[in-house]
Short mmCIF file of C-alpha atoms in Angstrom, two decimals:
data_model
loop_
_atom_site.label_atom_id
_atom_site.label_comp_id
_atom_site.label_asym_id
_atom_site.label_seq_id
_atom_site.Cartn_x
_atom_site.Cartn_y
_atom_site.Cartn_z
CA MET Z 28 7.39 -9.98 10.04
CA ASN Z 29 9.19 -12.14 12.57
CA GLN Z 30 11.14 -14.98 10.98
CA THR Z 31 10.55 -16.91 14.22
CA THR Z 32 6.62 -16.69 14.13
CA GLN Z 33 6.58 -16.75 10.23
CA ASN Z 34 6.23 -20.23 10.00
CA LEU Z 35 4.25 -21.13 13.09
CA PRO Z 36 0.49 -21.88 13.09
CA ALA Z 37 -1.92 -19.14 13.97
CA THR Z 38 -2.59 -18.97 17.74
CA ASP Z 39 -5.82 -20.62 18.81
CA LYS Z 40 -7.32 -17.16 19.66
CA ASN Z 41 -6.69 -15.71 16.46
CA LEU Z 42 -7.81 -18.89 14.46
CA GLU Z 43 -11.15 -19.23 16.46
CA ALA Z 44 -11.73 -15.59 15.92
CA MET Z 45 -11.35 -15.61 11.85
CA ARG Z 46 -13.33 -18.77 12.06
CA GLN Z 47 -16.25 -17.01 13.93
CA PHE Z 48 -15.94 -14.19 11.59
CA ALA Z 49 -15.99 -16.40 8.52
CA GLU Z 50 -19.01 -18.35 9.55
CA GLN Z 51 -21.12 -15.08 10.17
CA TYR Z 52 -20.08 -13.22 7.16
CA ALA Z 53 -20.91 -16.00 5.19
CA LYS Z 54 -24.56 -16.33 6.94
CA ARG Z 55 -24.80 -12.51 6.79
CA THR Z 56 -24.18 -12.31 3.06
CA GLY Z 57 -25.78 -15.66 1.77
CA THR Z 58 -22.69 -17.07 0.68
CA TYR Z 59 -21.07 -20.39 1.15
CA PHE Z 60 -17.84 -22.16 1.76
CA CYS Z 61 -15.79 -24.01 -0.83
CA ALA Z 62 -17.21 -27.37 -1.59
CA ASP Z 63 -13.53 -28.48 -0.58
CA LEU Z 64 -13.46 -27.54 3.11
CA GLY Z 65 -9.68 -27.56 2.70
CA VAL Z 66 -9.74 -24.71 1.07
CA THR Z 67 -11.54 -22.80 3.43
CA ALA Z 68 -9.48 -23.99 6.13
CA VAL Z 69 -6.22 -22.83 4.69
CA VAL Z 70 -7.83 -19.48 3.84
CA ILE Z 71 -9.18 -19.00 7.46
CA GLU Z 72 -5.63 -19.95 8.96
CA GLY Z 73 -3.94 -17.37 6.58
CA LEU Z 74 -6.20 -14.76 7.66
CA ALA Z 75 -5.51 -15.55 11.30
CA LYS Z 76 -1.61 -15.57 10.65
CA HIS Z 77 -2.11 -12.07 8.84
CA LYS Z 78 -4.10 -10.79 11.95
CA GLU Z 79 -1.31 -11.91 14.30
CA ASP Z 80 1.39 -10.77 11.83
CA LEU Z 81 0.20 -7.64 10.42
CA GLY Z 82 -2.66 -6.81 12.94
CA SER Z 83 -5.25 -6.88 10.17
CA PRO Z 84 -6.77 -10.14 8.24
CA LEU Z 85 -5.18 -9.36 4.90
CA CYS Z 86 -6.17 -11.40 2.14
CA PRO Z 87 -3.71 -14.64 2.10
CA CYS Z 88 -4.39 -15.54 -1.60
CA ARG Z 89 -2.49 -12.46 -3.17
CA HIS Z 90 0.87 -11.50 -3.68
CA TYR Z 91 1.97 -8.14 -1.88
CA GLU Z 92 5.32 -6.37 -2.42
CA ASP Z 93 4.78 -4.79 1.20
CA LYS Z 94 2.29 -6.80 3.28
CA ALA Z 95 2.29 -3.94 5.95
CA ALA Z 96 1.31 -1.35 3.57
CA GLU Z 97 -1.41 -3.19 2.00
CA ALA Z 98 -2.60 -4.14 5.45
CA LYS Z 99 -2.73 -0.52 6.43
CA ALA Z 100 -4.25 0.55 3.41
CA ALA Z 101 -7.09 -1.85 4.02
CA TYR Z 102 -8.30 -2.55 0.39
CA TRP Z 103 -7.70 -6.33 0.76
CA ASN Z 104 -8.39 -6.68 4.26
CA CYS Z 105 -11.20 -9.37 4.57
CA PRO Z 106 -13.76 -8.86 3.50
CA CYS Z 107 -11.97 -7.15 0.76
CA VAL Z 108 -13.59 -4.33 -1.14
CA PRO Z 109 -14.16 -6.70 -4.14
CA MET Z 110 -16.13 -8.93 -1.92
CA ARG Z 111 -18.18 -6.16 -0.18
CA GLU Z 112 -19.02 -4.49 -3.19
CA ARG Z 113 -19.60 -7.31 -5.78
CA LYS Z 114 -19.44 -10.54 -3.76
CA GLU Z 115 -16.21 -11.66 -5.48
CA CYS Z 116 -13.74 -13.61 -3.15
CA HIS Z 117 -10.36 -14.37 -4.79
CA CYS Z 118 -9.55 -16.80 -2.04
CA MET Z 119 -13.02 -18.85 -2.58
CA LEU Z 120 -13.77 -18.63 0.97
CA PHE Z 121 -17.21 -16.76 0.40
CA LEU Z 122 -18.70 -18.26 -2.88
CA THR Z 123 -22.28 -17.40 -4.29
CA PRO Z 124 -24.81 -20.37 -4.53
CA ASP Z 125 -24.38 -20.08 -8.30
CA ASN Z 126 -20.73 -20.67 -8.24
CA ASP Z 127 -19.36 -24.25 -9.36
CA PHE Z 128 -17.13 -24.33 -6.53
CA ALA Z 129 -19.52 -23.27 -3.96
CA GLY Z 130 -20.63 -26.43 -1.36
CA ASP Z 131 -23.69 -26.12 0.97
CA GLN Z 132 -21.87 -25.23 4.15
CA GLN Z 133 -21.74 -21.87 6.34
CA GLN Z 134 -19.92 -23.64 9.29
CA ILE Z 135 -16.44 -25.36 9.68
CA THR Z 136 -15.06 -26.28 13.17
CA PHE Z 137 -11.93 -25.57 14.85
CA GLU Z 138 -10.79 -29.05 14.68
CA GLN Z 139 -11.54 -29.24 10.92
CA ILE Z 140 -9.39 -26.35 10.21
CA ARG Z 141 -6.61 -27.52 12.49
CA ALA Z 142 -6.54 -31.16 11.31
CA THR Z 143 -6.17 -29.72 7.62
CA THR Z 144 -3.52 -26.78 8.45
CA ASN Z 145 -1.68 -28.57 11.24
CA PRO Z 146 -1.65 -32.15 10.94
CA ALA Z 147 -0.23 -34.17 13.87
#
C-alpha cells in the first residue's frame, strides 16, 4: 500500500461504485443497513479504499497480517463467504431484518457517506 494514499479518502469513483454495489446487494438479499448509517458510511468508505489500494473490496472490519494476500485469496472480499453462505456480515453492513441493529434502509447517498467519512 502506498503510504501517500493510505490516509486519503477514497476516490469519488470507487466510493460511488461501492455505494451502488451495497444498495443493490442489500436489495437483492433482503438485508438492511445498520440503523446507524454512520456505520454503513464508514464500511463503504473502507471497501472503496481497499478496492483502490488492493484491487479488491476486502472487508475493512478485520485485521490481516497480509492484506494483499487476503484480497487475492478472495474469502474476505465483499460480499465475503460468510455473508454469501449464511448472511453473516461482520461489518454490520448487510443485516437481516431480525438483527437488533438492522435499520429499515437499503439506500445511502454519496453525500451521507462523505459527510460521515470526510467532514469539511
